Amino acid sequence: LERFHARQLRVSPHVLGHSKAHVGRVVAELVRAAKAQGLQPGPLALSLRGDFVRIGSAYEQHKVRSPDCFDILVPLRLPPHLEPQPRSADGLGPCGAFVCGLRARDGWTRRCRPFAEGFCVELQGRSHLSSGLVLRWFQGHLQRCLGAVRYRLQERCRVSLSACPGHPPTLHILPCSDYVCCHISMAVRLTPAIPLGDSLYLTALPPEGPHGALAAEALWGLNASRQEQRLLGWLKEQAPASSCHLKCLQILKGLRDLRRHGLEEPFCSQWGRVLSSYLLKTALFSLLLQGPLEAWDERFLVERLEDLVLYLRDCLRKQVLMDFFLGNTSIPEAVALPRFLKEASPVNLLSAFDGPTLDLVAFQLISTWIQAPHIIRMYSSPRYLRPVP
């Protein structure tokens, strides 16, 4: 396991630092240009707030393999009079996720008709901000501003923007050969985000949804990445200097990706969806706070990794793994949570999957752990180490 982590999973801090700095400079240029070239002045326009928020594994010290993919939230500035409306209780939106609507106050759509017609849809007789329309505007706005950025950055790198309908746009960065010592092409997913305050954001839901396009377009998902980063920072302070909790997460992600090569569809896709990085991280958070953090010293790596695998297996068999931040009263007081999160209804992350699928994933998870040395040897050739789409 140590060799697997060192040779295949561990990201060079030097290369990661260069990549993060380069991504930060390029995104800052693009966001600055997009903010300066707003489509309409005034309080009733949709515009960028002017900053961006770094999220994801590359900024949380558990990135695996190569620092070539990054996630960034781009906060938007909205007109007033849009109220967040949690919708989990009425059955709208996908299972296993907290969803929220941004509902217009009574009479607001008449006073602000151009904005309402351009960015809102009707849901249950009320006007809601459409995540699909906002995402479409965001993609077009960034594409229009890319020319100025490309010109300013032409000596450093080549940049381009690609967009898939219903998904956030991706900024592709190819550094010039004589600019940085680490010549890695980078993909940066730029997600438009609606600020709720207290470093909490709403982002568009994935396009696939069982409740119809209209309902999905009127709903937003909750993003608590900043709270995750605060918790990880607190754990780093409280745990031993040689704590292995992030290494456990990296190894488990690595084993999950290797095991995928031996699975057939449709179970291969289900395996990846059930054992998503967010679900693995949630399981790690829950397990970390159940016992003394001293037990996560690096010399206990195998024991703690086995504990994490068994904890996940039990969750899969019981078909219950609750979102760590929604309505959780056992989070340490040192990790300040917004009131919105404290009062939110708890969400079971596994409720979107049926029992037989979760049982099969639990069986394969234990099998993967037992056969870990064999799986690492079998799938460690360059043929199998290509990035998973």
XYZ file of C-alpha atoms in Angstrom, residues 131-275:
145
model
C -30.128 26.983 -13.084
C -30.159 25.995 -16.770
C -30.657 29.543 -18.032
C -28.039 30.921 -15.640
C -25.546 28.251 -16.736
C -26.208 29.047 -20.404
C -25.632 32.769 -19.789
C -22.458 32.022 -17.813
C -20.989 29.876 -20.596
C -21.705 32.488 -23.252
C -20.404 35.340 -21.108
C -17.089 33.567 -20.427
C -16.724 32.659 -24.101
C -17.159 36.310 -25.092
C -14.511 37.395 -22.576
C -12.005 34.722 -23.523
C -10.511 36.767 -26.367
C -9.107 39.437 -24.067
C -7.662 36.819 -21.725
C -6.138 34.810 -24.563
C -4.368 37.913 -25.864
C -2.972 38.891 -22.460
C -1.794 35.358 -21.650
C -0.389 34.372 -25.045
C 3.226 34.438 -23.809
C 2.441 32.200 -20.816
C -0.038 29.679 -22.146
C -2.744 28.806 -24.622
C -6.283 28.838 -23.228
C -9.595 27.584 -24.590
C -13.078 26.989 -23.229
C -15.267 23.950 -23.861
C -18.871 23.496 -22.802
C -21.250 20.549 -22.735
C -24.987 21.370 -22.468
C -26.137 21.189 -18.868
C -22.605 21.050 -17.438
C -20.286 23.819 -16.200
C -17.749 25.013 -18.797
C -14.163 23.771 -18.638
C -11.183 26.053 -19.120
C -8.237 24.278 -20.778
C -4.764 25.657 -20.041
C -1.650 24.562 -21.919
C 1.479 26.302 -20.507
C 4.121 27.440 -22.973
C 7.217 25.257 -22.881
C 9.518 28.019 -21.673
C 7.195 29.441 -19.013
C 7.041 26.891 -16.195
C 9.098 23.861 -15.292
C 6.025 21.640 -15.083
C 4.482 21.345 -18.547
C 1.108 19.827 -17.661
C -2.040 20.703 -19.551
C -4.746 21.576 -17.042
C -8.541 21.431 -17.124
C -10.402 23.797 -14.791
C -14.124 23.294 -14.253
C -15.688 26.720 -13.676
C -18.999 26.403 -11.836
C -21.293 29.441 -11.445
C -22.383 29.686 -7.813
C -25.105 31.613 -6.001
C -23.818 32.903 -2.621
C -26.068 32.210 0.376
C -23.724 33.894 2.860
C -21.317 32.294 5.365
C -19.261 30.795 2.490
C -22.216 28.640 1.409
C -23.233 28.389 -2.243
C -25.897 26.990 -4.556
C -24.797 25.328 -7.803
C -26.668 23.775 -10.727
C -27.721 20.140 -10.368
C -26.441 17.511 -12.814
C -28.670 17.440 -15.925
C -30.018 13.927 -15.392
C -33.073 13.935 -13.148
C -36.090 11.653 -12.659
C -38.565 14.462 -12.056
C -38.497 16.178 -15.423
C -36.450 18.929 -16.992
C -38.574 21.802 -15.677
C -38.369 20.783 -12.019
C -34.634 20.062 -12.270
C -33.986 23.418 -13.936
C -35.770 25.326 -11.172
C -33.709 23.646 -8.432
C -30.157 24.107 -7.183
C -27.790 21.890 -5.211
C -26.002 22.927 -2.031
C -22.215 23.309 -2.039
C -20.514 23.284 1.376
C -16.924 22.967 0.127
C -15.679 25.807 2.305
C -17.073 24.089 5.405
C -15.294 20.878 4.349
C -12.048 22.834 4.071
C -12.576 24.313 7.541
C -13.117 20.850 9.004
C -10.011 19.501 7.276
C -8.018 22.447 8.636
C -9.286 21.759 12.166
C -8.452 18.057 11.832
C -4.943 18.925 10.687
C -4.464 21.001 13.839
C -5.911 18.387 16.191
C -4.517 15.181 14.683
C -0.892 14.032 15.056
C 1.585 15.647 12.661
C 2.039 12.246 11.018
C -1.698 11.548 10.686
C -2.621 9.215 7.829
C -6.292 10.164 7.355
C -5.730 11.887 3.993
C -3.453 9.070 2.814
C -6.243 6.595 3.668
C -8.644 8.595 1.505
C -6.141 8.696 -1.376
C -5.451 4.948 -1.234
C -9.159 4.113 -1.100
C -9.815 6.337 -4.130
C -6.911 4.658 -5.907
C -8.188 1.142 -5.167
C -11.685 2.153 -6.290
C -10.296 3.374 -9.635
C -8.157 0.263 -10.180
C -11.029 -2.097 -9.363
C -13.177 -0.401 -11.984
C -11.038 -2.008 -14.714
C -12.246 -5.485 -13.801
C -15.967 -4.648 -13.723
C -18.491 -4.805 -16.541
C -21.253 -2.368 -17.348
C -23.712 -1.385 -16.009
C -22.210 -2.225 -12.621
C -18.939 -0.454 -13.457
C -20.754 2.904 -13.684
C -22.805 2.154 -10.549
C -19.583 1.325 -8.668
C -18.162 4.767 -9.458
C -21.396 6.606 -8.655
C -21.942 4.876 -5.313
C -18.314 5.206 -4.188
